[in-house]
Coordinates of C-alpha atoms in Angstrom, one line a residue:
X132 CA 153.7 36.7 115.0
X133 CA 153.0 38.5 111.8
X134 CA 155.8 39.5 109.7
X135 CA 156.8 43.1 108.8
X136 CA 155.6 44.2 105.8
X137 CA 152.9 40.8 105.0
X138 CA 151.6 39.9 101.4
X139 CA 147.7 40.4 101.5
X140 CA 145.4 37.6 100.9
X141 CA 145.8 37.7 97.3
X142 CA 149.4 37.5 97.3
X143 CA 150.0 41.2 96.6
X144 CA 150.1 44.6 98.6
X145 CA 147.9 44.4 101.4
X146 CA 144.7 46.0 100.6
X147 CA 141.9 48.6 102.3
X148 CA 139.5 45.7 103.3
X149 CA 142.1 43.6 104.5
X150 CA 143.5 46.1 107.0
X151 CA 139.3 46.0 108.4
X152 CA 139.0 42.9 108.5
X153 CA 141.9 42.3 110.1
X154 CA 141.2 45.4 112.6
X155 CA 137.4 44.2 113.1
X156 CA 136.0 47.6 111.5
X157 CA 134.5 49.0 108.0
X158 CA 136.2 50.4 105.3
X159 CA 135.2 53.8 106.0
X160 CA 136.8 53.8 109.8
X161 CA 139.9 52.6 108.1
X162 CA 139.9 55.6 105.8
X163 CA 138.9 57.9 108.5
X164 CA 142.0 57.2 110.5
X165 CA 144.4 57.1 107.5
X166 CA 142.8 60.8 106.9
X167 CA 143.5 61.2 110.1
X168 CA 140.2 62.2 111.4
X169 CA 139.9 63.0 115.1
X170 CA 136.8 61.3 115.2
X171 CA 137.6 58.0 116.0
X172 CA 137.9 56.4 119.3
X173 CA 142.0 55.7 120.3
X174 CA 140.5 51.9 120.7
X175 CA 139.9 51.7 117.2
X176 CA 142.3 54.2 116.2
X177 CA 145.1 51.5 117.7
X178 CA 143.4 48.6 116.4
X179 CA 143.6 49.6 113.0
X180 CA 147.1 50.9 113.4
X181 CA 148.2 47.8 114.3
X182 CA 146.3 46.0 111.6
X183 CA 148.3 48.1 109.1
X184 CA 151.7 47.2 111.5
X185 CA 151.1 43.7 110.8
X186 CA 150.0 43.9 107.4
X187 CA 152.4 46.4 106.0
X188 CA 149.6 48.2 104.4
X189 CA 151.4 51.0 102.7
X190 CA 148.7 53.6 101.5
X191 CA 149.6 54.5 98.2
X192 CA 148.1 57.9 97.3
X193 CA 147.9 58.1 93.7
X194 CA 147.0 54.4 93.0
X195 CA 143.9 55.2 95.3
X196 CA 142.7 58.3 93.9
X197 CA 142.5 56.5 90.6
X198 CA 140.9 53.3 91.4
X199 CA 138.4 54.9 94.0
X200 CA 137.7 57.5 91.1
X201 CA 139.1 59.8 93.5
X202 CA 140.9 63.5 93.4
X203 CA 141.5 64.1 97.2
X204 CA 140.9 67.5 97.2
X205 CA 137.9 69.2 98.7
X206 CA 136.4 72.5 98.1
X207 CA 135.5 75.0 100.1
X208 CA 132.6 77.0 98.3
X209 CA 131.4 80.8 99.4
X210 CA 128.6 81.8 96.9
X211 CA 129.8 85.6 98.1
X212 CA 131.8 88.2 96.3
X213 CA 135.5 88.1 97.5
X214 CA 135.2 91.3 98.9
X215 CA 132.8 90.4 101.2
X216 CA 134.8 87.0 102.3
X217 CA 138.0 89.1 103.1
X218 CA 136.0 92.2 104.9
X219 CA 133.9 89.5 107.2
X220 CA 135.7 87.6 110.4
X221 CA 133.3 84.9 109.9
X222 CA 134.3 83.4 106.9
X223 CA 138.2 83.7 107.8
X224 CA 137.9 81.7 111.0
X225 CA 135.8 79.3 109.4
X226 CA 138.5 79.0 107.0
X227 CA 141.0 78.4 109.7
X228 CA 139.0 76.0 111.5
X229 CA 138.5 73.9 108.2
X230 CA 142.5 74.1 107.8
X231 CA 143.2 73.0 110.9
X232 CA 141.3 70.1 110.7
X233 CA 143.1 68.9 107.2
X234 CA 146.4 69.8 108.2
X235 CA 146.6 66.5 109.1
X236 CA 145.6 64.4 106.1
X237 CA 146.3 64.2 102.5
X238 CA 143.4 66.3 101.2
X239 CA 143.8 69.1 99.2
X240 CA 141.6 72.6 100.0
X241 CA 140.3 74.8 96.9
X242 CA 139.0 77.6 98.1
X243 CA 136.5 78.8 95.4
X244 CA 134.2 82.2 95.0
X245 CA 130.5 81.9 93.1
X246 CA 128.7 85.1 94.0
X247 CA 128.2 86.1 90.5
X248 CA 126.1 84.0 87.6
X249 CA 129.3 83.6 85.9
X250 CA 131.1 82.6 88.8
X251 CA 128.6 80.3 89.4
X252 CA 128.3 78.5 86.0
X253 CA 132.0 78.1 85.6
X254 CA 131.0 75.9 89.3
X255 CA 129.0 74.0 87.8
X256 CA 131.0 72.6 84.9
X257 CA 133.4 72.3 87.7
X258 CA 131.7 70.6 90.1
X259 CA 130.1 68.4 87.0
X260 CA 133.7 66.6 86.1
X261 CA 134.2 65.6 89.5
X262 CA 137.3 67.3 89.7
X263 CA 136.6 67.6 93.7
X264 CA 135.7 64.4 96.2
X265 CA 133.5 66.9 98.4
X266 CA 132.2 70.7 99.1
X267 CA 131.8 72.8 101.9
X268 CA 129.5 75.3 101.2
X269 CA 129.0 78.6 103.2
X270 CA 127.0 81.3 103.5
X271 CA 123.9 79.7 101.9
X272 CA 120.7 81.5 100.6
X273 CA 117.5 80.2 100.6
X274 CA 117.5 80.2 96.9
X275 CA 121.1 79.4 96.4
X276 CA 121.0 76.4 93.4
X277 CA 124.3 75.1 94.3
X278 CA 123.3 73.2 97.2
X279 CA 120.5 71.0 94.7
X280 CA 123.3 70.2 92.2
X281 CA 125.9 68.8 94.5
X282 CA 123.2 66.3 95.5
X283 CA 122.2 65.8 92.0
X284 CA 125.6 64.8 91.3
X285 CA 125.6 62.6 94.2
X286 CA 128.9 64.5 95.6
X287 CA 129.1 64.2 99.2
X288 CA 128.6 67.9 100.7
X289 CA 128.2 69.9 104.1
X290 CA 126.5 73.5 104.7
X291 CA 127.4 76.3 107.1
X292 CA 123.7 76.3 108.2
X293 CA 120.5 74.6 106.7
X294 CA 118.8 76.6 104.0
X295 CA 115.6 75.9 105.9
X296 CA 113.7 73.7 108.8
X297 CA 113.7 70.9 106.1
X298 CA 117.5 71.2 105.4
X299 CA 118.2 67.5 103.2
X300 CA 121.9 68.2 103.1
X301 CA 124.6 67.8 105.8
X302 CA 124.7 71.1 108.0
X303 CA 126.6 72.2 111.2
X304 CA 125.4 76.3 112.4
X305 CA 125.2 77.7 115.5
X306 CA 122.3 77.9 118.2
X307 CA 121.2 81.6 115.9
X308 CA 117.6 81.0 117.9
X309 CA 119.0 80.5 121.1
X310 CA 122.1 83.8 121.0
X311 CA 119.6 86.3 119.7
X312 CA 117.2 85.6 122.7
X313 CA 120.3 85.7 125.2
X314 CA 121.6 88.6 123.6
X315 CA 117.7 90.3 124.1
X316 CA 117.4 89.1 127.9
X317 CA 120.9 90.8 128.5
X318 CA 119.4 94.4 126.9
X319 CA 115.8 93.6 129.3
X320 CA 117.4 92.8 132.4
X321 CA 119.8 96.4 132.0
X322 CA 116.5 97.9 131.8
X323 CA 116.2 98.9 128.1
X324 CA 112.5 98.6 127.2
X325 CA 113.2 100.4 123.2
X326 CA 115.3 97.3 121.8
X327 CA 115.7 97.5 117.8
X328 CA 117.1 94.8 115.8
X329 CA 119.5 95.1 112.7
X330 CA 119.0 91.8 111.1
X331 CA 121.2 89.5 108.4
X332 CA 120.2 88.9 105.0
X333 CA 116.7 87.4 105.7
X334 CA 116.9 84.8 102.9
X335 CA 119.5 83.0 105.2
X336 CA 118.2 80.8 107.5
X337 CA 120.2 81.4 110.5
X338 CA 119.3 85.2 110.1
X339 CA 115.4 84.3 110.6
X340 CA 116.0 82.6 113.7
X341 CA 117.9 85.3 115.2
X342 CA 114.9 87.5 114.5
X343 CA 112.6 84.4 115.5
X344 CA 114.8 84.5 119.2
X345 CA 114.8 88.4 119.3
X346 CA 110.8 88.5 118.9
X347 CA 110.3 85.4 121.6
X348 CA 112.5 86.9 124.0
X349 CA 110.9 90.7 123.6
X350 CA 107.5 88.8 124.7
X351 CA 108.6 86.3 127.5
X352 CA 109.6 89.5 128.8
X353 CA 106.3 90.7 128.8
X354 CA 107.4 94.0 126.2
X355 CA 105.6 93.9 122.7
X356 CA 107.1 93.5 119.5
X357 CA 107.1 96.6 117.6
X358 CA 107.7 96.3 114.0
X359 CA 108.8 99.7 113.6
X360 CA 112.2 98.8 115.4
X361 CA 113.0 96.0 113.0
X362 CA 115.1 96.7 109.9
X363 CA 116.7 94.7 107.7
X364 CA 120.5 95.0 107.1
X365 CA 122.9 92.5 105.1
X366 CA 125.6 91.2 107.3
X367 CA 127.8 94.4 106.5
X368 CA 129.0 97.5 108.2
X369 CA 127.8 99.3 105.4
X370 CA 124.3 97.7 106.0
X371 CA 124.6 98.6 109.5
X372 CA 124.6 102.1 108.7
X373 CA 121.7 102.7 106.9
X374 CA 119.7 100.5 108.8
X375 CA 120.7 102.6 112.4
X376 CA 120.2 105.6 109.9
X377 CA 116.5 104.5 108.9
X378 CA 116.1 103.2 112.7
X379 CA 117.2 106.9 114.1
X380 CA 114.8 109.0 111.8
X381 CA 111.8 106.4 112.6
X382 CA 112.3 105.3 116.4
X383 CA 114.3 108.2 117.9
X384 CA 113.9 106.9 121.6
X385 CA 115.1 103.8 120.9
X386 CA 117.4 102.2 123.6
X387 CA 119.5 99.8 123.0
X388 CA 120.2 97.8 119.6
X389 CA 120.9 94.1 119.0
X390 CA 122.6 93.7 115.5
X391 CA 123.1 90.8 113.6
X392 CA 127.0 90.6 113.3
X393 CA 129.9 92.5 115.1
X394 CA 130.4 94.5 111.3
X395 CA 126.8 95.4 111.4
X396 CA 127.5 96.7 114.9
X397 CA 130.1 98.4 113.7
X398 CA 128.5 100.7 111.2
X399 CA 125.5 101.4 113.4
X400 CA 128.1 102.7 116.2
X401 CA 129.5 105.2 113.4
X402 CA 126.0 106.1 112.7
X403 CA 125.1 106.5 116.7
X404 CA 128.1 108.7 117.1
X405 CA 127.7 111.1 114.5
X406 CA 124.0 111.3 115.8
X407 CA 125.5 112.5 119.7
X408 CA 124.3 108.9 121.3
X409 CA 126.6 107.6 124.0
X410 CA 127.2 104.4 123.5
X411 CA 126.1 102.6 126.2
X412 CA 124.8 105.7 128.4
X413 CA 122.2 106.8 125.8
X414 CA 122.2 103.4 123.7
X415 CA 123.2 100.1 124.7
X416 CA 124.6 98.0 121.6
X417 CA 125.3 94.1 121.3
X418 CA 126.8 92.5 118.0
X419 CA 126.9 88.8 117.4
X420 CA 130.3 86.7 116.5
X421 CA 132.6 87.6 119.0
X422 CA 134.8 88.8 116.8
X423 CA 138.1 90.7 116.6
X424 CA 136.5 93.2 115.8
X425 CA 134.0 93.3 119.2
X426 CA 137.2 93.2 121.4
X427 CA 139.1 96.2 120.1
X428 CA 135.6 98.6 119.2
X429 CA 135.5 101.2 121.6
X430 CA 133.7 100.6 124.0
X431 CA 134.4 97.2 124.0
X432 CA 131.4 95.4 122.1
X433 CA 129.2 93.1 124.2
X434 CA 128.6 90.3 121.6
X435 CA 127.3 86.8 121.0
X436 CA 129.9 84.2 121.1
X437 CA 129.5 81.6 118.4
X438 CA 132.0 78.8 117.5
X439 CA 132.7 79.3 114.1
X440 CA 136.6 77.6 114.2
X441 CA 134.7 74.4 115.9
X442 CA 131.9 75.2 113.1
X443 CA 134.6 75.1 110.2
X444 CA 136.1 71.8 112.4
X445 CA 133.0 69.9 112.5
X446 CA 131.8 70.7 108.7
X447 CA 134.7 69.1 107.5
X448 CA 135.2 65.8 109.7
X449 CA 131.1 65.2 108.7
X450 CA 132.6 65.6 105.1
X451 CA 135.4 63.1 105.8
X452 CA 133.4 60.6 106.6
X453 CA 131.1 60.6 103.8
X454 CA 133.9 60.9 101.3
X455 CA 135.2 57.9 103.6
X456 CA 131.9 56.3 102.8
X457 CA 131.5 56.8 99.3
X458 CA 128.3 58.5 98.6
X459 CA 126.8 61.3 100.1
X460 CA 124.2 60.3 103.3
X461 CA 121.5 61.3 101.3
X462 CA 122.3 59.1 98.2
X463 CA 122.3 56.5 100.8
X464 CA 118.9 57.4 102.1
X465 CA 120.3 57.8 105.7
X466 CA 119.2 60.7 108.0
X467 CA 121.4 64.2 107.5
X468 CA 123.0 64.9 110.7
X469 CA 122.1 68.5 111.6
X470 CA 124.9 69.9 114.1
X471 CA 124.0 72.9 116.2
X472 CA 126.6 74.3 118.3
X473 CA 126.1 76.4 121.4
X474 CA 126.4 80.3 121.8
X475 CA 128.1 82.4 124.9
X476 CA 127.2 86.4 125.0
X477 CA 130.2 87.7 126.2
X478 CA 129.6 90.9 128.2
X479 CA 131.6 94.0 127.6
X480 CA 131.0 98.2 128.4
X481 CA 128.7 98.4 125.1
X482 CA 125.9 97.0 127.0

């Protein structure tokens, strides 16, 4: 029987590696359930907590930080102004999501802004000490630089959404392809036949493929694309305006409207009421994150459902286990996993 609180090989504290050898794992899996990471099966979670029973491995925070050349904290990065970040559901339940998921380790969160080239810079020298042991970065842009520097300084680092098809960084987003075209089928099979379509910020690439699902589903419905009921908005209820303003004065017998995000829906119901349109009598609307803000519009928004708490979840147990590991996948020339999550339209009276 081993004794509480065993001397490790070398006659000292028992070490890392000798709690996985003795458990029958790596390194990493060790760290991942000290971090306590969900992602672990309770076989090997209780194998390695009773390896560290036995061996009377006692992590000892600071001590690892230093010799691992570790700081264990982890930032979360929004290249956005603040004011966006605080007006937007999206990035506050990603923020929760991400929290909930730490609560249970040591890690530390930063939450840092970069949406201006100051902002941005001061980042980099940042990012360049290696004052963080990994990033989570949302709300990328196609030509964000940030995502290029983190793998240049080989720190380990997840997205909120590849930049593009040929994403070489870590990513979790939602199925944007798949909610646009349910979202489109929803407005076709209510009859609507003059469908318009606020988008995002089309240098994201979760923004194109809701376009890319809007367009698909317009024609597998056997309805052409017209171009003239496509405008291009920002994410923001602001954005939602003018585009339902530029819509209006351009397509007048438009039908129904699929917008981008629940705050885009938001300022292109302002705009629809001011213009006498019964919302959804005269024009049906649907919005996309499910947000607070769908549920307590009136009417009732009809939106697309995506998970961004399990989003914010996900991002950060991927970024656990390459911290666990080290190096960031890429620097170890394994494949990037590319998470894509599922989408629900939840009906409401909008539609």
């Amino acid at each position: 029987m081993a004794t509480h609180g065993a001397r490790g090989r070398s006659g000292g504290r028992p070490t890392l590696e000798e709690v996985a050898a003795r458990a029958g794992v790596g390194r990493g899996t060790v760290s991942r359930v000290i971090n306590g990471s969900p992602r672990v099966s309770d076989a090997t979670r209780a194998a390695v907590e009773a390896a560290v029973a036995e061996l009377g491995y006692v992590p000892n925070t600071a001590a690892r930080a230093l010799a691992a050349n570790r700081t264990d904290a982890i930032a979360l990065v929004v290249p956005e102004p603040e004011t966006r970040f605080f007006a937007e559901p999206y990035f506050s339940d990603m923020l929760k999501g991400v929290g909930a998921e730490l609560a249970e380790t040591e890690m530390q969160l930063l939450l840092i802004f970069a949406g201006s080239d100051r902002e941005r810079r001061r980042l980099a020298q940042y990012l360049a000490a290696h004052r963080v042991d990994g990033v989570l970065l949302v709300s990328v842009h196609a030509d964000d630089p940030l995502p290029d520097l983190l793998a240049q300084l080989e720190i380990p680092a997840v997205i909120s959404g590849p930049r593009s098809a040929a994403e070489t960084l870590t990513s979790v987003d939602s199925d944007n392809y798949g909610g646009a075209r349910s979202a489109v089928e929803h407005l076709v099979s209510r009859g609507r036949t003059r469908i318009a379509h606020i988008t995002g910020r089309l240098d994201v690439y979760g923004a194109q493929r809701r376009v890319d699902g809007y367009r698909d589903a317009l024609r597998d419905a056997g309805h052409g694309v017209d171009e003239r009921l496509i405008e291009p908005g920002d994410f923001t209820e602001e954005g939602g305006a003018r585009a339902m303003q530029a819509l209006l004065s351009r397509c007048p017998d438009l039908d129904a409207v699929f917008a981008a995000s629940d705050v885009t829906a938001a300022g292109a119901r302002q705009v629809l009421r001011e213009a006498g349109r019964r919302i959804p009598d005269d024009v049906a609307l649907v919005g996309y994150d499910d947000s607070a803000i769908a549920r307590h519009m009136e009417p009732p928004l009809t939106s697309v459902r995506q998970p961004i708490e399990e989003m914010g979840r996900r991002m950060l147990d991927l970024l656990l286990t390459e911290i666990a590991d080290r190096r960031p996948a890429v620097s170890r020339g394994l494949e990037r996993p590319q998470m894509v999550l599922p989408t629900e339209l939840v009906m409401r009276t909008s539609s």
